[in-house]
Amino acid sequence: YLRGSWRPLERLIRRLHAADAAAVLVELPVPQVVDTLQAVSDLRHAAQIVNKMPLAIRHQIVEALPHKDLAELLENFRPDDLTDLIQALPDEQRDHPLSALDAESRSELDTLLAHDPGSAGGIMTTEFFSLPEACTVQEAIEALRGYADAEMVFYLFLTGEEGRLTGVISLRQLLLAPSDAQVADVMSGRVIRVRTDTEEEQVSRLFDKYRLLALPVVDDNDVLVGIITVDDIIDVIGESTTEDMLRMAGTRQSEMLTDSVFRIAGVRLPWLFAAFLGGLGATAVIGQYEEVLAQVIILSAFVPIIIGMAGNVGVQSATVTVRGLATGAINPRDTLVMVFKELRVGLLLGAFYGVILAAYGFWVYDSLQLGQVVGLTILTNMTGAALLAVSLPMLFVRLKADPAVATGPFVTTAIDVLGVLNYFAIASLIYGL
Amino acid sequence: YLRGSWRPLERLIRRLHAADAAAVLVELPVPQVVDTLQAVSDLRHAAQIVNKMPLAIRHQIVEALPHKDLAELLENFRPDDLTDLIQALPDEQRDHPLSALDAESRSELDTLLAHDPGSAGGIMTTEFFSLPEACTVQEAIEALRGYADAEMVFYLFLTGEEGRLTGVISLRQLLLAPSDAQVADVMSGRVIRVRTDTEEEQVSRLFDKYRLLALPVVDDNDVLVGIITVDDIIDVIGESTTEDMLRMAGTRQSEMLTDSVFRIAGVRLPWLFAAFLGGLGATAVIGQYEEVLAQVIILSAFVPIIIGMAGNVGVQSATVTVRGLATGAINPRDTLVMVFKELRVGLLLGAFYGVILAAYGFWVYDSLQLGQVVGLTILTNMTGAALLAVSLPMLFVRLKADPAVATGPFVTTAIDVLGVLNYFAIASLIYGL
């Protein structure tokens, strides 16, 4: 009876845009989603709906669908979407969908899976529209008529001998050209292209720089093997900024995809280890000043705020610098300007909070010396942290290293250890110990 | 003689793609860039080159160009690019370019500037191609032929009475339709549209969800007033993820654009104030335990590492959660699953580092009690920090607040204060003080 009761839903789903249908369905329990999907007769539509669902639910649906239905569904996936689906599955869950594919799709998938997921070959689709350059405008339009399937056709890529990429023509140019003209005479022969092993960050930079809608992918022999469309790149841009953020925090995108708690812990462990070593460094520094502490025990109460304020201003400077470098708002050549600016910002903020903390130390603990020590420490530590946090990413860029990684462990650890050292040095001096 | 010597450069620039020309020119001193630009006879090309340059250099060029040349250059900007250019200028530098505009461009610019820069009206262009729906396919193609200027024409938007948006037709549909058909019969009447005041995040979600290449913008009366193209959205996506990152660090995008050190400090101050209050809280907590500290002075040496490890694992959990929520990899409905997962990750990492630190405390300071205290504290603090850092963003999303903001001050401050409290509570217990 379940089937019957889901009829109205199925009718609704059929009329909705795939993205909306997916949004509706994910609100339901998985068995009912599977049921409804099986009742959708337009398999292309069903495939698009599944493709629009969040990863976790997609996996559950793939697991729950019987072999035959899964086979029909997967055949209607675009090759690049299918690759994404399989790639995101944990190894042990891949057998079920893989066995549902026919030999041809399987071999196509294997080719795509062979590329690094972070390369042009890993994000391209092999389902695209191209024509030999030796045809007329009229023939091109006829060919296009017969190819109803390809979405996002706005450029036709043209190939010469052995499938080598020779030119591109936009639908607009095709529309405006006389119908008996040779395509080769109307097309543009200078085509921006990438190789299958080009990194996806490079690909997304090209899209951004030249405002592209589609980019052809060629192999080592310049043979056209796939295209990347702008909608794939939107995902890449979101992902790569996300990657930047996660790298600064010492973790990785993969942690969202994998389910294993052990693997997540493994991903986070290394950066925490850098922080751990830094923390031990700070412990050792304080251990050296045990005598000072024994005489002015209250000094230890200010350790958290002194470390925290410098760390926070450091995170701010580092984030601004790393993002500015990534978006191009900051030019590596402007290092001196940036460093000088952060110096002044750090001094301003350090002076502001230094005065407040000095006042607090003086009034609450009734000690002018304590006020001087904590005030001076905040001023110098915040300034130093801002300087360090802007300089290290700039330095890493010049050394061709990733500034996002640099900012994580190096900056925070250095700020902690140097900050504590500076604090006790100032305290020894002012208390004359 | 300068002019003469720059001739070859001008010839090169003329043949390069605007993006490449901009990349070459920004390597030169500004006066020579201005000189070269003045020699480029294709003003549309010159405008595109300037538009591809980094903000800071663009501003210098605008300042350096004489009134007449600037007027010619700005007339060749796309309206939305011109708006961006003016908007990014500090107030005191706007007069020079504004006075160079003719009355018509000036009033168009005023209309665009009136929209919030973060809204659809603020990113749309008013230079687009639309047709009345009452025309034939042949007439539409003719009209298109006469409109060589508009780039990125892949959809024609169609309007009815009083310019109201009634439909859309892709170039592809136009190409495949019989030339004597009525456009109104071939077009799609269901057009996804936004109003001028729709927020840009919402716009970029629509582009992502429906894989759009262009989106029409209408006013309150459904009159078509502009379009947004996918290339504008690529910028928005990059910016909004950047905004997320900067908000987590307690700062804002505007800090990269403005030059004033005082304004930057003002932007960063509030979050630092939250951290400052948290730091004072930690100070007060330690102050309460002065007697414990006086007897076991070495406890203070472990404060930085104990705060640091909890803070770092907190940043990792929070970043993963905030980004996962933003990209849709995490569903707010999965709160319990996520919290349970972070609980186990926190326990694992806490156990790992707890054992190491306990061993360190035991061996280096030859005290079983110290080892127990620091080991137990790391275990509980890291677990608690992971829990807190996943729970707060999830809670903020449910309360319709921005999780990125939540993650900044709240999580870090709470972790600091609670962590120190827990440390001394455990220490009092184990040392029996």
XYZ file of C-alpha atoms in Angstrom, chain B residues 168-427:
260
model
C 13.561 33.261 -21.335
C 14.957 31.487 -24.387
C 18.439 30.089 -24.768
C 20.478 30.723 -27.880
C 20.370 27.003 -28.415
C 16.555 26.927 -28.449
C 16.587 29.918 -30.784
C 19.001 28.146 -33.094
C 16.903 25.000 -33.227
C 13.477 26.667 -33.612
C 11.847 27.293 -37.006
C 12.634 30.881 -37.997
C 8.995 31.917 -38.463
C 7.879 30.626 -35.041
C 6.748 33.141 -32.416
C 9.338 33.500 -29.671
C 6.520 33.456 -27.115
C 5.644 29.906 -28.211
C 9.201 28.605 -27.923
C 10.346 30.413 -24.788
C 10.155 29.027 -21.285
C 7.700 31.006 -19.177
C 9.022 29.810 -15.833
C 11.999 32.048 -15.183
C 13.955 31.957 -11.950
C 14.375 35.628 -10.983
C 15.498 37.734 -8.043
C 14.554 41.191 -6.852
C 17.076 44.008 -6.619
C 17.137 43.688 -2.827
C 17.813 39.924 -2.748
C 21.017 39.276 -0.779
C 24.036 38.178 -2.799
C 24.447 34.985 -0.749
C 20.929 34.006 -1.761
C 21.776 34.843 -5.391
C 24.873 32.681 -5.302
C 22.895 29.811 -3.752
C 20.432 30.011 -6.678
C 23.278 29.895 -9.198
C 24.718 26.895 -7.429
C 21.412 25.087 -6.933
C 20.052 25.487 -10.455
C 23.415 25.633 -12.248
C 22.534 28.965 -13.852
C 24.637 30.983 -16.261
C 22.589 34.168 -15.942
C 19.841 35.353 -13.635
C 17.416 38.214 -14.378
C 16.875 40.904 -11.729
C 13.466 42.577 -11.472
C 12.118 45.502 -9.459
C 9.031 45.549 -7.226
C 6.765 45.561 -10.292
C 8.484 42.574 -11.900
C 10.063 44.868 -14.490
C 13.396 43.538 -15.788
C 16.099 45.965 -14.648
C 19.334 43.987 -14.912
C 21.034 40.629 -15.136
C 23.678 38.857 -13.095
C 26.056 36.556 -14.945
C 27.889 33.539 -13.566
C 31.266 35.287 -13.698
C 30.029 37.883 -11.199
C 28.963 35.044 -8.948
C 32.364 33.394 -8.995
C 33.667 36.519 -7.281
C 30.801 36.457 -4.773
C 31.468 32.816 -3.854
C 35.136 33.469 -3.267
C 34.270 36.538 -1.231
C 31.602 34.930 0.912
C 33.821 32.023 1.934
C 36.542 34.549 2.649
C 34.039 36.517 4.744
C 33.259 33.335 6.678
C 36.920 32.824 7.450
C 37.476 36.400 8.458
C 34.367 36.429 10.649
C 35.652 33.368 12.476
C 38.853 35.305 13.148
C 36.843 38.328 14.254
C 37.632 40.654 11.377
C 36.116 41.740 8.080
C 36.801 41.897 4.357
C 36.694 45.686 4.412
C 39.989 45.656 6.236
C 41.765 44.616 3.067
C 40.247 47.481 1.118
C 40.662 50.342 3.510
C 44.029 51.881 4.150
C 43.497 53.379 7.572
C 45.235 51.595 10.421
C 42.708 53.044 12.874
C 39.779 51.569 10.978
C 41.452 48.143 10.850
C 42.079 48.269 14.592
C 38.437 49.289 15.085
C 37.219 46.285 13.118
C 39.362 43.855 15.107
C 38.779 45.395 18.506
C 35.332 43.924 19.368
C 36.274 40.285 19.042
C 39.504 40.904 20.887
C 37.351 42.407 23.612
C 35.417 39.152 23.961
C 38.730 37.304 24.189
C 39.941 39.886 26.694
C 36.952 39.333 28.972
C 37.469 35.577 28.686
C 41.124 36.050 29.575
C 40.203 38.112 32.623
C 37.804 35.317 33.605
C 40.667 32.816 33.435
C 42.833 35.198 35.443
C 40.136 35.437 38.119
C 39.816 31.637 38.232
C 43.569 31.185 38.740
C 43.526 33.983 41.323
C 41.020 31.900 43.313
C 43.460 29.005 43.381
C 46.435 31.053 44.577
C 46.877 28.796 47.604
C 46.977 25.653 45.520
C 49.505 27.321 43.230
C 51.636 28.472 46.131
C 52.048 24.855 47.217
C 52.463 23.298 43.777
C 54.092 26.102 41.853
C 54.870 23.913 38.834
C 51.153 23.689 38.024
C 51.384 27.120 36.431
C 53.951 25.912 33.920
C 51.324 23.663 32.332
C 48.694 26.372 31.874
C 49.782 27.341 28.317
C 49.848 23.787 26.959
C 46.531 22.896 28.593
C 44.789 25.975 27.197
C 46.541 25.655 23.846
C 45.663 22.011 23.155
C 41.987 22.494 24.006
C 41.863 25.698 21.978
C 43.436 24.047 18.949
C 41.170 21.022 18.895
C 38.282 23.443 19.372
C 39.325 25.473 16.328
C 39.530 22.275 14.276
C 36.066 21.057 15.295
C 34.553 24.507 14.859
C 36.087 25.059 11.421
C 34.927 21.682 10.150
C 31.432 22.327 11.508
C 31.107 25.889 10.202
C 32.387 24.963 6.740
C 30.338 21.769 6.640
C 27.197 23.734 7.450
C 28.061 26.361 4.823
C 28.736 23.843 2.046
C 25.841 21.563 2.989
C 28.115 18.634 3.850
C 26.620 18.779 7.338
C 22.871 18.905 7.875
C 21.630 20.786 10.980
C 19.355 17.807 11.603
C 22.424 15.626 12.193
C 23.341 17.470 15.392
C 23.333 14.366 17.578
C 25.392 12.331 15.119
C 27.944 15.142 14.786
C 28.158 15.763 18.518
C 28.648 12.061 19.196
C 31.342 11.859 16.524
C 33.236 14.851 17.919
C 32.901 13.336 21.395
C 34.738 10.243 20.222
C 37.335 12.221 18.232
C 37.934 14.453 21.260
C 38.287 11.432 23.536
C 40.762 9.784 21.169
C 42.925 12.871 20.756
C 42.610 13.717 24.441
C 43.644 10.200 25.468
C 46.626 10.300 23.100
C 47.992 13.636 24.268
C 46.857 13.037 27.853
C 49.055 9.955 28.101
C 52.055 11.746 26.576
C 51.703 14.778 28.823
C 51.129 12.599 31.911
C 54.337 10.728 31.089
C 56.197 14.013 30.568
C 54.895 15.416 33.875
C 55.789 12.223 35.709
C 59.311 11.834 34.306
C 60.511 15.409 34.082
C 59.102 16.584 37.412
C 59.225 13.169 39.082
C 55.680 13.468 40.405
C 52.952 10.880 39.878
C 50.347 13.361 41.044
C 51.435 16.019 38.552
C 51.290 13.409 35.769
C 47.794 12.410 36.810
C 46.582 16.010 36.988
C 47.904 17.169 33.610
C 46.955 13.914 31.850
C 43.395 13.956 33.155
C 43.042 17.654 32.391
C 44.170 17.263 28.770
C 41.782 14.342 28.304
C 38.749 16.145 29.712
C 39.546 19.579 28.287
C 40.160 18.345 24.746
C 36.977 16.280 24.807
C 34.992 19.178 26.230
C 36.474 21.615 23.722
C 35.560 19.368 20.763
C 32.013 18.995 22.106
C 31.564 22.707 22.686
C 33.042 23.633 19.307
C 30.625 21.390 17.419
C 27.579 22.147 19.563
C 27.670 25.944 19.510
C 27.694 26.394 15.713
C 24.906 23.793 15.395
C 22.922 25.628 18.061
C 23.512 28.993 16.371
C 22.252 27.642 13.048
C 19.058 26.471 14.733
C 18.658 29.906 16.282
C 19.136 31.348 12.754
C 22.376 33.067 13.812
C 25.583 32.987 11.786
C 27.681 30.030 12.979
C 30.901 31.660 11.749
C 30.465 34.534 14.183
C 29.509 32.165 16.989
C 32.634 30.155 16.555
C 34.950 33.044 17.039
C 34.563 34.649 20.453
C 32.147 32.277 22.186
C 33.932 28.996 21.678
C 37.475 30.208 22.347
C 36.543 32.219 25.395
C 34.435 29.443 26.897
C 37.194 26.897 26.294
C 39.797 29.104 28.023
C 37.778 29.798 31.152
C 36.246 26.345 31.567
C 39.592 24.721 30.795
C 41.446 26.587 33.529
C 38.616 25.945 35.991
C 38.691 22.232 35.230
C 42.483 22.120 35.562
C 42.528 23.568 39.055
C 39.501 21.572 40.168
C 41.307 18.364 39.180
C 44.532 19.581 40.780
